[in-house]
Coordinates of C-alpha atoms and ligand atoms in Angstrom, one line a residue:
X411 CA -16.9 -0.5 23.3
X412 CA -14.8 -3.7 23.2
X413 CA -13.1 -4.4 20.4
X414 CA -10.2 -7.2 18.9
X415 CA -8.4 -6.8 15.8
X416 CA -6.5 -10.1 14.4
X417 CA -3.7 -8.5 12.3
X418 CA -1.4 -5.6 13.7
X419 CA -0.1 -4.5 10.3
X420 CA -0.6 -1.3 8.9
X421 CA -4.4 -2.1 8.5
X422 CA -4.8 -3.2 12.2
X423 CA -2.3 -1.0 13.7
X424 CA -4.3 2.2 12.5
X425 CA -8.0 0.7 12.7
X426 CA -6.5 -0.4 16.9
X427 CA -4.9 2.5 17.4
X428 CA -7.7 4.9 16.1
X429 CA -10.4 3.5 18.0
X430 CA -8.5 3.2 20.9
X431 CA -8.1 7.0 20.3
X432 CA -11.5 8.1 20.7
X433 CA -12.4 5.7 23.9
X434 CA -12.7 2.1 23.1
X435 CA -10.9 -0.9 24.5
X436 CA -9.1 -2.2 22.0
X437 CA -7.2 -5.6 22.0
X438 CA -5.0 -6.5 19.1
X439 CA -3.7 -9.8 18.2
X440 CA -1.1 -10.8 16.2
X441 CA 0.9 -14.0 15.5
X442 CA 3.9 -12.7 15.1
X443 CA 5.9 -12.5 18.6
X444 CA 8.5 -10.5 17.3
X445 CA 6.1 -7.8 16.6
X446 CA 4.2 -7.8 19.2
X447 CA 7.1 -7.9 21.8
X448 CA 8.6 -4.7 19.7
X449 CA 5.1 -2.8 19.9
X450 CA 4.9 -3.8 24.0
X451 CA 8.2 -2.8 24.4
X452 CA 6.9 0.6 22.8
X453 CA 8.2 0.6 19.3
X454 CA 6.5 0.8 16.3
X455 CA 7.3 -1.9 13.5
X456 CA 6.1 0.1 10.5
X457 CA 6.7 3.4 9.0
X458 CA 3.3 5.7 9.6
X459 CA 3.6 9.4 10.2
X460 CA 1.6 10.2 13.7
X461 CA 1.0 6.2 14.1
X462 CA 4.1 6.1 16.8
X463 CA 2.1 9.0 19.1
X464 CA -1.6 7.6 19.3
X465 CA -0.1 4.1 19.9
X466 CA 1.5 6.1 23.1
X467 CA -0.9 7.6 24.4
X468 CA -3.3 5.1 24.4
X469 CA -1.2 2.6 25.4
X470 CA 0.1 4.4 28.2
X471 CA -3.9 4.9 29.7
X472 CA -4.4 1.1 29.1
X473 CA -7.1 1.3 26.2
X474 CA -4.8 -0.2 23.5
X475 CA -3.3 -4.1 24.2
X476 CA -1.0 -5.9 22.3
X477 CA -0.7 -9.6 22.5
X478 CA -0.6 -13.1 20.9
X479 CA -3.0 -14.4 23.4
X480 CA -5.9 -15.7 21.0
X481 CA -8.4 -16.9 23.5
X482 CA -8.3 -13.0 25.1
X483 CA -8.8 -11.8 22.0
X484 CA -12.2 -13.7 21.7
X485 CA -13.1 -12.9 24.7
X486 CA -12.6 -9.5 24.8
X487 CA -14.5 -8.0 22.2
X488 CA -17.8 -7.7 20.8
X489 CA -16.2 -6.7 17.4
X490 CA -14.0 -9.2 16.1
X491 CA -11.6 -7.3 13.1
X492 CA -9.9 -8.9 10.8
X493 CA -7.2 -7.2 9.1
X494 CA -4.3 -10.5 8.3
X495 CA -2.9 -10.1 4.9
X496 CA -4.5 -11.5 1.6
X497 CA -1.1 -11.9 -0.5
X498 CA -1.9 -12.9 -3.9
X499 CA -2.0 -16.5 -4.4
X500 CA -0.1 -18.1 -7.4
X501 CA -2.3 -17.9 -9.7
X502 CA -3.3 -14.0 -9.1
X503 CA -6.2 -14.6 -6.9
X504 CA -6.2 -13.3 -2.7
X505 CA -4.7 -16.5 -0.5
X506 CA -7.4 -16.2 2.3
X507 CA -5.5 -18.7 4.5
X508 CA -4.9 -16.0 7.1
X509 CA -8.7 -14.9 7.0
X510 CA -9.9 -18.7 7.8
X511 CA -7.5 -19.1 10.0
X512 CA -8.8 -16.2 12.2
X513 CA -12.3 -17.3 11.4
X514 CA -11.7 -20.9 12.8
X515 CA -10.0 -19.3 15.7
X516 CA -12.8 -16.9 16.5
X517 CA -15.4 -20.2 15.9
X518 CA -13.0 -22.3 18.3
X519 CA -13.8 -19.8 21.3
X520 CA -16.7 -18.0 21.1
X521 CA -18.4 -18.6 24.0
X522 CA -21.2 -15.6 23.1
X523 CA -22.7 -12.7 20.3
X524 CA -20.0 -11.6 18.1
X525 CA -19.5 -9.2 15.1
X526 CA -17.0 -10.4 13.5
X527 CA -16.0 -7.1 10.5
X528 CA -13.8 -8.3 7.8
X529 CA -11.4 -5.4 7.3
X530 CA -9.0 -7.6 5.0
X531 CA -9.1 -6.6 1.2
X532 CA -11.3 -9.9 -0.1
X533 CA -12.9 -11.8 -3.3
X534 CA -16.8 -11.2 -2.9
X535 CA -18.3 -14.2 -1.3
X536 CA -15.6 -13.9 1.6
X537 CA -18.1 -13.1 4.0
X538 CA -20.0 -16.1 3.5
X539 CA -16.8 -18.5 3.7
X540 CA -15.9 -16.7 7.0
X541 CA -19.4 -17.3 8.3
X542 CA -19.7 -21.3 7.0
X543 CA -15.9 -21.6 8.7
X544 CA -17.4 -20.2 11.6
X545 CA -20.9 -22.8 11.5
X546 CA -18.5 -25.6 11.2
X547 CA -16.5 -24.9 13.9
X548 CA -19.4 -24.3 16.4
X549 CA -20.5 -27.4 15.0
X550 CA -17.8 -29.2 15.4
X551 CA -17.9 -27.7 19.3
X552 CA -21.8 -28.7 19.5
X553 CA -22.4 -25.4 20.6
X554 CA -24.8 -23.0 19.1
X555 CA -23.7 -19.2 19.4
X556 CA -25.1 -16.4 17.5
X557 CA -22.7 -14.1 15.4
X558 CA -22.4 -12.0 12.5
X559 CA -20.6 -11.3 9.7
X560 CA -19.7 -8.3 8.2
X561 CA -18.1 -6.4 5.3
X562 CA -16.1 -3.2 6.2
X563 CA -13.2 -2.8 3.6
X564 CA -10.6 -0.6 4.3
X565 CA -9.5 2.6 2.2
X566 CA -6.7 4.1 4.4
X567 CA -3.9 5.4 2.3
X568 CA -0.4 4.3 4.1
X569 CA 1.8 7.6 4.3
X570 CA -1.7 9.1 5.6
X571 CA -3.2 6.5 7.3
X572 CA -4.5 8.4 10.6
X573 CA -6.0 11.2 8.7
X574 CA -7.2 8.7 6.7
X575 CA -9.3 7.0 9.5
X576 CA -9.8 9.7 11.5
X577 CA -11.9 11.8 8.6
X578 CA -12.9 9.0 6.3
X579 CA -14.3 10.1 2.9
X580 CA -16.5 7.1 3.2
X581 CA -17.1 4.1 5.9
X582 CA -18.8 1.3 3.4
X583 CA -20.6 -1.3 5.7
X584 CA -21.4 -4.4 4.2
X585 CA -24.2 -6.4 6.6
X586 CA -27.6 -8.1 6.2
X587 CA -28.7 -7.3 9.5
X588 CA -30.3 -4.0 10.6
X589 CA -29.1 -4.2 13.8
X590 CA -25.2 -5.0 13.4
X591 CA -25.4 -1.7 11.1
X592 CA -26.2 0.1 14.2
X593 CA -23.5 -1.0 16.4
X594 CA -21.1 -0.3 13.8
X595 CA -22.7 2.8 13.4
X596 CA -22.3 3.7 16.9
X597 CA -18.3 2.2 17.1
X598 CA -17.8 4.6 14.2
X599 CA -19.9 7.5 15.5
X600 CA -16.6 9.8 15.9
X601 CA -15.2 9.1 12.7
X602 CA -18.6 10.5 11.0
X603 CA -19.9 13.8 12.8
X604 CA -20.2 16.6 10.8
X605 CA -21.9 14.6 7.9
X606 CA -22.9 11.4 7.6
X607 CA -20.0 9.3 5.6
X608 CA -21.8 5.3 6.7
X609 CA -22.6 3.9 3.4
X610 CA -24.3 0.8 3.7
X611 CA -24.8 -2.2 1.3
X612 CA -25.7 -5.9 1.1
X613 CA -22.1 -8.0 1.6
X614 CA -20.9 -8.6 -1.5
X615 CA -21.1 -5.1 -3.2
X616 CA -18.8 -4.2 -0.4
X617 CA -16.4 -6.7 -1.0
X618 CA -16.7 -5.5 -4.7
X619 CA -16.2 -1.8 -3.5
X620 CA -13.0 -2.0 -2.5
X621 CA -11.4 -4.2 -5.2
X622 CA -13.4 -1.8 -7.4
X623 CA -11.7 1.8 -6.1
X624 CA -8.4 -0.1 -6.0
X625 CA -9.0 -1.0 -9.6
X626 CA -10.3 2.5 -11.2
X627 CA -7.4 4.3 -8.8
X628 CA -4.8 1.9 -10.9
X629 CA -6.4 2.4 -14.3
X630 CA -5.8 6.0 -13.5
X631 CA -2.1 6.1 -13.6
X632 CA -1.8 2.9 -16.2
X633 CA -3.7 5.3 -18.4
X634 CA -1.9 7.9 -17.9
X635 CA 1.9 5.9 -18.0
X636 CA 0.2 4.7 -21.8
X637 CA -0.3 8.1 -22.7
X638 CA 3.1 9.1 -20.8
X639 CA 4.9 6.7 -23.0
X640 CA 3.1 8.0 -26.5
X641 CA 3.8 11.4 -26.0
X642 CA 7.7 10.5 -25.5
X643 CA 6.8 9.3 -29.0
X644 CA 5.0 11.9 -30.3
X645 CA 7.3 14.5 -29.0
X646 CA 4.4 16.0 -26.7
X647 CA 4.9 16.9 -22.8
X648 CA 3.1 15.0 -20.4
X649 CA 3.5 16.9 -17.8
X650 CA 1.3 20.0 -20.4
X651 CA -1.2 17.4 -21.2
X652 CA -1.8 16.6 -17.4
X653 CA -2.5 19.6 -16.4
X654 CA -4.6 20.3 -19.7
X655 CA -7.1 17.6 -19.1
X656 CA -7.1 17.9 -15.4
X657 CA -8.7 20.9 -15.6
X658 CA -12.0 19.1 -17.0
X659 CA -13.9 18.7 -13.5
X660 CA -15.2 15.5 -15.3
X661 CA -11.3 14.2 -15.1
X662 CA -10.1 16.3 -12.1
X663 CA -6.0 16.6 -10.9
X664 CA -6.1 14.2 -8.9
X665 CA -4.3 10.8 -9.2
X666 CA -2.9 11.7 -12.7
X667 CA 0.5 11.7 -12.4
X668 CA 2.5 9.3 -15.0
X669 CA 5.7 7.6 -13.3
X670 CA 8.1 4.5 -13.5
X671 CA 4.6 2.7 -12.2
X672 CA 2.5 2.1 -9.4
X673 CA 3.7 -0.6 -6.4
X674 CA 2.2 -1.3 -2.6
X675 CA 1.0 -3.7 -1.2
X676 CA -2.6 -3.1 -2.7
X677 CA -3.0 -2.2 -6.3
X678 CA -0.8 -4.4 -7.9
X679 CA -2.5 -7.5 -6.2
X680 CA -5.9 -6.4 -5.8
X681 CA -5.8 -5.3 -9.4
X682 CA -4.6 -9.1 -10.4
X683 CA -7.2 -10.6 -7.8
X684 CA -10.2 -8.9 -9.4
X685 CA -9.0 -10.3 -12.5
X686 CA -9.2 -13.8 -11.0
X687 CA -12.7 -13.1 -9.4
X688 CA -13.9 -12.3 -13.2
X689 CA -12.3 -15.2 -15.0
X690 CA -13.9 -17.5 -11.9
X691 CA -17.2 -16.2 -13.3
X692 CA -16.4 -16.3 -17.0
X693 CA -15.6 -13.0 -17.7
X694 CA -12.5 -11.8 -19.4
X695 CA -11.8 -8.1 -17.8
X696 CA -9.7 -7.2 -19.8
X697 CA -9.2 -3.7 -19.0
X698 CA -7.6 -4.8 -15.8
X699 CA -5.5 -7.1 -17.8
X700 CA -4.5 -4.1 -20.0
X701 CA -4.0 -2.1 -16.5
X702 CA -1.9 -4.9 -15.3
X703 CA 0.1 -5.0 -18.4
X704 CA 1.0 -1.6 -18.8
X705 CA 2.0 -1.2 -15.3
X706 CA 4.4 -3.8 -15.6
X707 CA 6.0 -2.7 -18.7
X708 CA 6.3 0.7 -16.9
X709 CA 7.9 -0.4 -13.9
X710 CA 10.8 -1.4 -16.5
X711 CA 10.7 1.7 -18.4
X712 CA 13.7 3.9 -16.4
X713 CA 16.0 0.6 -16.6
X714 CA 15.0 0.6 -20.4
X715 CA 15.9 4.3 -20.5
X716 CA 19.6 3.9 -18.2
X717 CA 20.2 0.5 -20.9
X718 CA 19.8 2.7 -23.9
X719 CA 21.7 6.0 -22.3
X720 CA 24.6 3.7 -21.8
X721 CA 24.4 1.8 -24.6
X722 CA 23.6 -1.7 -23.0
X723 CA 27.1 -0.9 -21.3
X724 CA 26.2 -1.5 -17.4
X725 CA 28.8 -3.9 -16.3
X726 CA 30.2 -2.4 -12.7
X727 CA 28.5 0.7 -13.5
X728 CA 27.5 2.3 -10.3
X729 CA 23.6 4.2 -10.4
X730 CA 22.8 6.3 -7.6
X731 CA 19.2 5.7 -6.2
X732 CA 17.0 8.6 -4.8
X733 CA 14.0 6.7 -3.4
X734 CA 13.1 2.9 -2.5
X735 CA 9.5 3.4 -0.6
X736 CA 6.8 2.4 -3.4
X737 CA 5.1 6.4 -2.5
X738 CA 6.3 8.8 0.1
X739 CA 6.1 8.7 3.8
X740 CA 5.8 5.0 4.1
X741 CA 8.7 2.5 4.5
X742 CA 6.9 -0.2 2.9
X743 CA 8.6 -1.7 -0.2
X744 CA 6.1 -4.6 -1.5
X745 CA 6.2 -4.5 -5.2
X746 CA 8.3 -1.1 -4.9
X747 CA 9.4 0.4 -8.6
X748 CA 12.8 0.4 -6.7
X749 CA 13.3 -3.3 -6.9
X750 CA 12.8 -3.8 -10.4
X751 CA 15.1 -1.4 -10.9
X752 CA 17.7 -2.5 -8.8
X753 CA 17.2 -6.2 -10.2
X754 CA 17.6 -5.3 -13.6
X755 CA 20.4 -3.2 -12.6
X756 CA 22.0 -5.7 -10.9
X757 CA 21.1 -8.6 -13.6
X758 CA 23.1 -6.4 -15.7
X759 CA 25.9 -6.0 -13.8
X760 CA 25.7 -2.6 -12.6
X761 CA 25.9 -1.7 -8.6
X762 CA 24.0 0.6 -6.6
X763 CA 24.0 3.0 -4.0
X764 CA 20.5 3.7 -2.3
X765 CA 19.5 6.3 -0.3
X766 CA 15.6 6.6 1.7
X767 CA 14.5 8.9 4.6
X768 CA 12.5 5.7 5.9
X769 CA 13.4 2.4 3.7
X770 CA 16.5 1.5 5.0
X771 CA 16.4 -0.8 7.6
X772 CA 13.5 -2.6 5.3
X773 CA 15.5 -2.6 1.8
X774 CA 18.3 -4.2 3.8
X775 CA 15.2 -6.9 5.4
X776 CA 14.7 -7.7 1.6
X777 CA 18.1 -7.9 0.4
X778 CA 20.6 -8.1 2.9
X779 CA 24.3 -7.3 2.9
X780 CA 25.4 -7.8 -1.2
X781 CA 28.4 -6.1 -2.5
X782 CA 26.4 -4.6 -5.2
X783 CA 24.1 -2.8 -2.8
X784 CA 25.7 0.2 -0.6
X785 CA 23.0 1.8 1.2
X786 CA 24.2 5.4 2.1
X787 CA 22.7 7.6 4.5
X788 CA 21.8 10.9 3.0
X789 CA 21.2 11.8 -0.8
X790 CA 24.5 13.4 -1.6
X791 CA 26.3 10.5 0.3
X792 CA 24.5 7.5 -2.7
X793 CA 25.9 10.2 -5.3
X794 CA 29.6 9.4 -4.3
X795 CA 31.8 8.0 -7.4
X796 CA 27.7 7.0 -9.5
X797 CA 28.1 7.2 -13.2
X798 CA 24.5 8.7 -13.1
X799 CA 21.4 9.3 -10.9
X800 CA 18.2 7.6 -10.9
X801 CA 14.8 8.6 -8.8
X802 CA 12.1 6.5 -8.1
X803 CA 10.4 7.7 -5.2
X804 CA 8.6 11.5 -4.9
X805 CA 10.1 12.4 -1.5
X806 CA 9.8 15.9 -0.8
X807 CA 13.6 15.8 0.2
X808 CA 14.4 15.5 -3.7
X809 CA 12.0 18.0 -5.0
X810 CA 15.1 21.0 -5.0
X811 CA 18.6 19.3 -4.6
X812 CA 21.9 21.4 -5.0
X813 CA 22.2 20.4 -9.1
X814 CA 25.1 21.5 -9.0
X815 CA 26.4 19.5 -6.3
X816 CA 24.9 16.8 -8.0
X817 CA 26.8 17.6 -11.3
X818 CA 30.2 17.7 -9.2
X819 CA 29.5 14.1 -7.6
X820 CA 28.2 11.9 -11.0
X821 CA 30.6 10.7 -13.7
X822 CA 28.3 11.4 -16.0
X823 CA 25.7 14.3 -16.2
X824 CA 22.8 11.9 -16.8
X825 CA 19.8 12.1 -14.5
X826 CA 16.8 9.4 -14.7
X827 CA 13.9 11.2 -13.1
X828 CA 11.0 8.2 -13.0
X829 CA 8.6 10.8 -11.1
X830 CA 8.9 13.7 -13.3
X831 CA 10.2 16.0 -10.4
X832 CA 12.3 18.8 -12.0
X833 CA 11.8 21.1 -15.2
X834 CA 14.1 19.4 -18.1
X835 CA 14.7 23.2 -19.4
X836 CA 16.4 23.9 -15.5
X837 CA 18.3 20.6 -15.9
X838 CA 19.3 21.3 -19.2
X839 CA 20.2 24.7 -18.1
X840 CA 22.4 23.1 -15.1
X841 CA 24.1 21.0 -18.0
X842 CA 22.9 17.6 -17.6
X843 CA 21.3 14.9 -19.8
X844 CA 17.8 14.3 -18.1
X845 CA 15.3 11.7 -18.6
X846 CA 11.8 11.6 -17.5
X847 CA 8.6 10.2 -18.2
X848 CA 6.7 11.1 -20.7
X849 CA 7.8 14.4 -21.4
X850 CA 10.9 14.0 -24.4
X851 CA 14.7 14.1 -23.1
X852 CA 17.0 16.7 -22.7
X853 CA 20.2 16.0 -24.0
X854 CA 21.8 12.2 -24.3
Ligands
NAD1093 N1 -1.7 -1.5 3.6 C1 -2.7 -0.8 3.1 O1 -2.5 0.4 2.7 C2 -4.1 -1.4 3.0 C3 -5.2 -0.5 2.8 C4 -6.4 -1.0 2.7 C5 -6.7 -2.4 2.8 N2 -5.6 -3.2 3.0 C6 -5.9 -4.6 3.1 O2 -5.9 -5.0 4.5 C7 -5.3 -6.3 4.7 C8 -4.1 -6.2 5.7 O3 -3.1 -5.4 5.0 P1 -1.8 -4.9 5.8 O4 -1.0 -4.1 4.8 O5 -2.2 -4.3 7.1 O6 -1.0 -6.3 6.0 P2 0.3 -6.6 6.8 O7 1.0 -7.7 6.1 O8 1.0 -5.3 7.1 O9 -0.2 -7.2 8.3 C9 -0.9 -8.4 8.4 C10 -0.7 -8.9 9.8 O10 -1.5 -10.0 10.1 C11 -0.8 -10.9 10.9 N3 -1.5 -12.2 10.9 C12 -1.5 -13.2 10.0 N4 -2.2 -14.2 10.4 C13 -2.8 -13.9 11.6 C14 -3.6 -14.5 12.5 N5 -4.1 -15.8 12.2 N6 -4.0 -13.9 13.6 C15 -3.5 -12.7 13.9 N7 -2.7 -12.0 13.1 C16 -2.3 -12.6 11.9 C17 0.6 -10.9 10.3 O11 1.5 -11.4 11.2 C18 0.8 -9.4 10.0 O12 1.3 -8.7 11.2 C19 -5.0 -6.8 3.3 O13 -6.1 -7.5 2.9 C20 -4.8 -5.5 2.5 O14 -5.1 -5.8 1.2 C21 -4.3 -2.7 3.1

C-alpha cells in the first residue's frame, strides 16, 4: 500500500519506518531540511533503540523516502498521516497550526480519494476541523474530490517505540465510514495477527482515548509522588508501600513508581490540554488540575531536598548529575526533570556537571556552551571535584556504581537519588548521606 506521513519525528519516523518494514511504500515528509538531509544522508536525528536499523534496511530496498517535496507526498499515497507536533499553546490547550497546515496542504493537491489518519495527539473535534480545512480548500480550488478523515491516535512509548508498533496492545480507529475501517484494517493487518487488537469507535471518542490513557497513566505516578511525599512525612517507606499495593491485581505493579516527576513530550501537555478541552465545555477537571499540580511541585522536590541539605548554601557549589533524558533509552529532553533541576541549580548559583548515555548532544542543543554547565562523558568523569551527586534519570548504567568510587570523588558524602535506585541501608552502610523519594533519609 501507498502511504505519506507529514511529520518525521519520533511519531512519523516509527509509524514510516514500521510500515515500510512489512512491505508498504512509504513516503515521509517533513519541513525541516536539515532533517531530512541528515535522514537521506543516512543518519538518524532522534534517539530510538532499533529505529537506526529498519530505517536501513528499508531505505536501502527503496520502500522508505524522505523528502520535503509536498506535492509527492500528496500524490503518493492513499493514506495521508499526520504526525506534526501539537505543542501546547499558551494557554494549556494543543496549538494545531501544524495539523492545518498539513490539512490545507493535502486540500491544495489532491487531485483524488484520500484517507487522511490523524496520528497527532488532538482536542476531540480535530477531525472535523481537518475535514472543514480540507472542504475549504477544495472549494477554494472548485474542485470536488472525495476523502476521508480519520482518527488513529498514537500510543508508542519512546525508548520502545518499535516494539511498541510492531505488537501494539491496541490500534484505536476512529472513522464514520465502514469502508475506510477496512483499508486501515488491511494497512495494519501485520501489526494484528495472532489476535485481533483494531478497536474501532466513532471520531471523537478516539480523539478522547488518547488524551484519556495519557491522563490516567499521569494520575498514576502524581498519585503515587503525593503519597511518596506523605510517607517522607509519616516516616513510612514508599518503596514497601509500592510493592504492598501492587500486589492487588485491581492496582497491579505497573506504572507505580514515585520519582522527582514525570516529563516528555506527552504527559505533561496532554495532561494540561485535556484540562483546556474541559474548561471549553464548562467543566472544571480538577483531578487533572490536582495531577498537574503535584507533578510540578515534584519536579522541584530533589532541588528542595539539595537546598535544605546544604542549608540554602549553593553558591559555586558544584552537583554532579546522573541522568538528563526525561525516561531511559530516549534522548529527548522536553519538559525533562533534569532542567528544573539544573535551573534552580543554576538560579542558585550552583554549577553542574552532567553526564547521559544519549542526552548529550541534545542538553547542549537546549543550553549551549555556559560556564556553569560541563557536560562530562562518562558517570565517574561528572563526579570530578562535585560537592554531592544527584540522579534524575533511571538508566540501567546507574543501577550498581562503584559507591565507593563515588565516595572517593564527592566533597561531601551526600547522594540525591530522585528515582529511588539504591537501598538507603547499603548507602548508609557505604557511609553516605542519601536522599530519596519517599522513603525517609539516611543520614544528613
Ligand atoms: N513522542 C511520543 O512519544 C508520542 C507518542 C504518541 C503520540 N505523540 C503525538 O504525536 C505527535 C507528534 O509527536 P512527535 O514527538 O513525533 O513530534 P516531533 O516534534 O518529534 O516531530 C514533529 C515533526 O513534524 C514536522 N512538521 C511540522 N509541520 C509540518 C508540516 N506542515 N509538514 C510536515 N512536517 C511538519 C516537524 O518539523 C517535526 O519534525 C504529537 O501530537 C504528539 O503528542 C507523541
Amino acid at each position: 500500500m501507498k502511504v505519506t506521513i507529514f511529520g518525521s519525528g519520533y511519531v512519523g519516523l516509527v509509524t514510516g519506518a514500521c510500515l515500510a518494514e512489512v512491505g508498504n511504500e512509504v513516503v515521509c515528509v517533513d519541513i525541516d531540511q536539515g532533517k531530512i538531509d541528515r535522514l537521506n544522508q543516512g543518519e538518524v536525528p532522534i534517539h530510538e533503540p532499533g529505529l537506526d536499523s529498519v530505517i536501513d534496511r528499508n531505505r536501502d530496498a527503496g520502500r522508505l523516502q524522505f523528502t520535503t517535496d509536498v506535492d509527492a507526498g500528496v500524490a503518493h499515497g492513499l493514506f495521508q498521516f499526520i504526525a506534526v507536533g501539537t505543542p501546547p499553546d499558551e494557554d494549556g490547550s494543543a496549538d494545531l497550526q501544524y495539523v492545518t497546515a498539513v490539512a490545507r496542504s493535502i486540500g491544495e493537491r489532491m487531485s483524488e480519494y484520500r484517507i487522511i489518519v490523524n496520528k497527532s495527539t488532538v482536542p476531540v473535534g480535530t477531525a472535523d476541523r481537518v475535514r472543514d480545512t480540507v472542504n475549504a480548500v477544495l472549494a477554494e480550488r472548485q474542485v470536488k474530490v472525495e476523502f476521508d478523515v480519520v482518527s488513529n491516535p498514537e500510543f508508542l512509548k519512546e525508548g520502545a517505540a518499535i516494539e511498541d508498533f510492531m505488537k501494539p496492545d491496541r490500534i484505536v480507529i476512529g472513522t464514520d465510514n465502514p469502508r475506510t475501517t477496512e483499508l486501515l484494517r488491511a494497512l495494519y493487518a501485520p501489526f494484528n495477527r495472532n489476535h485481533d487488537r483494531l478497536v474501532c469507535m466513532d471520531i471523537r471518542s478516539a480523539e478522547l482515548t488518547k488524551y484519556a490513557a495519557n491522563a490516567m497513566l499521569a494520575t498514576k505516578i502524581s498519585f503515587m509522588n503525593e503519597l511518596a511525599n506523605l510517607a517522607e512525612k509519616l516516616g513510612a517507606d514508599i518503596e514497601k508501600v509500592r510493592v504492598g499495593i501492587g500486589s492487588d491485581p485491581r492496582i497491579g505493579y505497573h506504572f507505580i513508581y514515585p520519582g522527582c516527576g514525570y516529563g516528555g513530550s506527552c504527559f505533561p501537555k496532554d495532561v494540561k490540554a485535556l484540562e483546556r478541552i474541559a474548561r471549553d465545555v464548562d467543566y472544571p477537571a480538577q483531578l487533572l488540575q490536582a495531577v498537574e499540580g503535584v507533578n510540578d511541585r515534584q519536579k522541584l522536590r530533589l532541588f528542595e531536598k539539595i537546598d535544605g541539605y546544604f542549608k540554602s548554601d549553593l553558591k559555586d557549589k558544584t552537583f554532579a548529575l546522573w541522568g538528563l533524558a526525561f525516561k531511559p533509552n530516549t534522548d529527548d529532553m522536553r519538559e525533562a526533570s533534569s532542567r528544573t533541576l539544573m535551573e534552580k541549580l543554576w538560579a542558585a548559583g550552583a554549577k553542574v556537571r552532567a553526564f547521559d548515555p544519549v542526552a548529550m548532544e541534545e542538553v547542549h542543543r537546549i543550553y549551549g556552551d555556559r560556564p556553569d554547565l560541563v557536560l562530562c562523558d562518562s558517570p565517574e568523569a561528572a563526579l570530578e571535584g562535585a560537592d554531592a551527586l544527584a540522579i534524575v534519570t533511571e538508566w540501567n548504567l546507574f543501577r550498581s556504581p562503584d559507591f565507593a568510587a563515588i565516595k572517593a570523588a564527592l566533597k561531601s558524602p551526600a547522594i540525591f537519588d530522585g528515582r529511588n535506585l539504591y537501598d538507603p541501608e547499603h548507602l548508609k552502610g557505604e557511609g553516605f548521606d542519601y536522599f530519596g523519594i519517599g522513603r525517609g533519609n539516611v543520614g544528613g
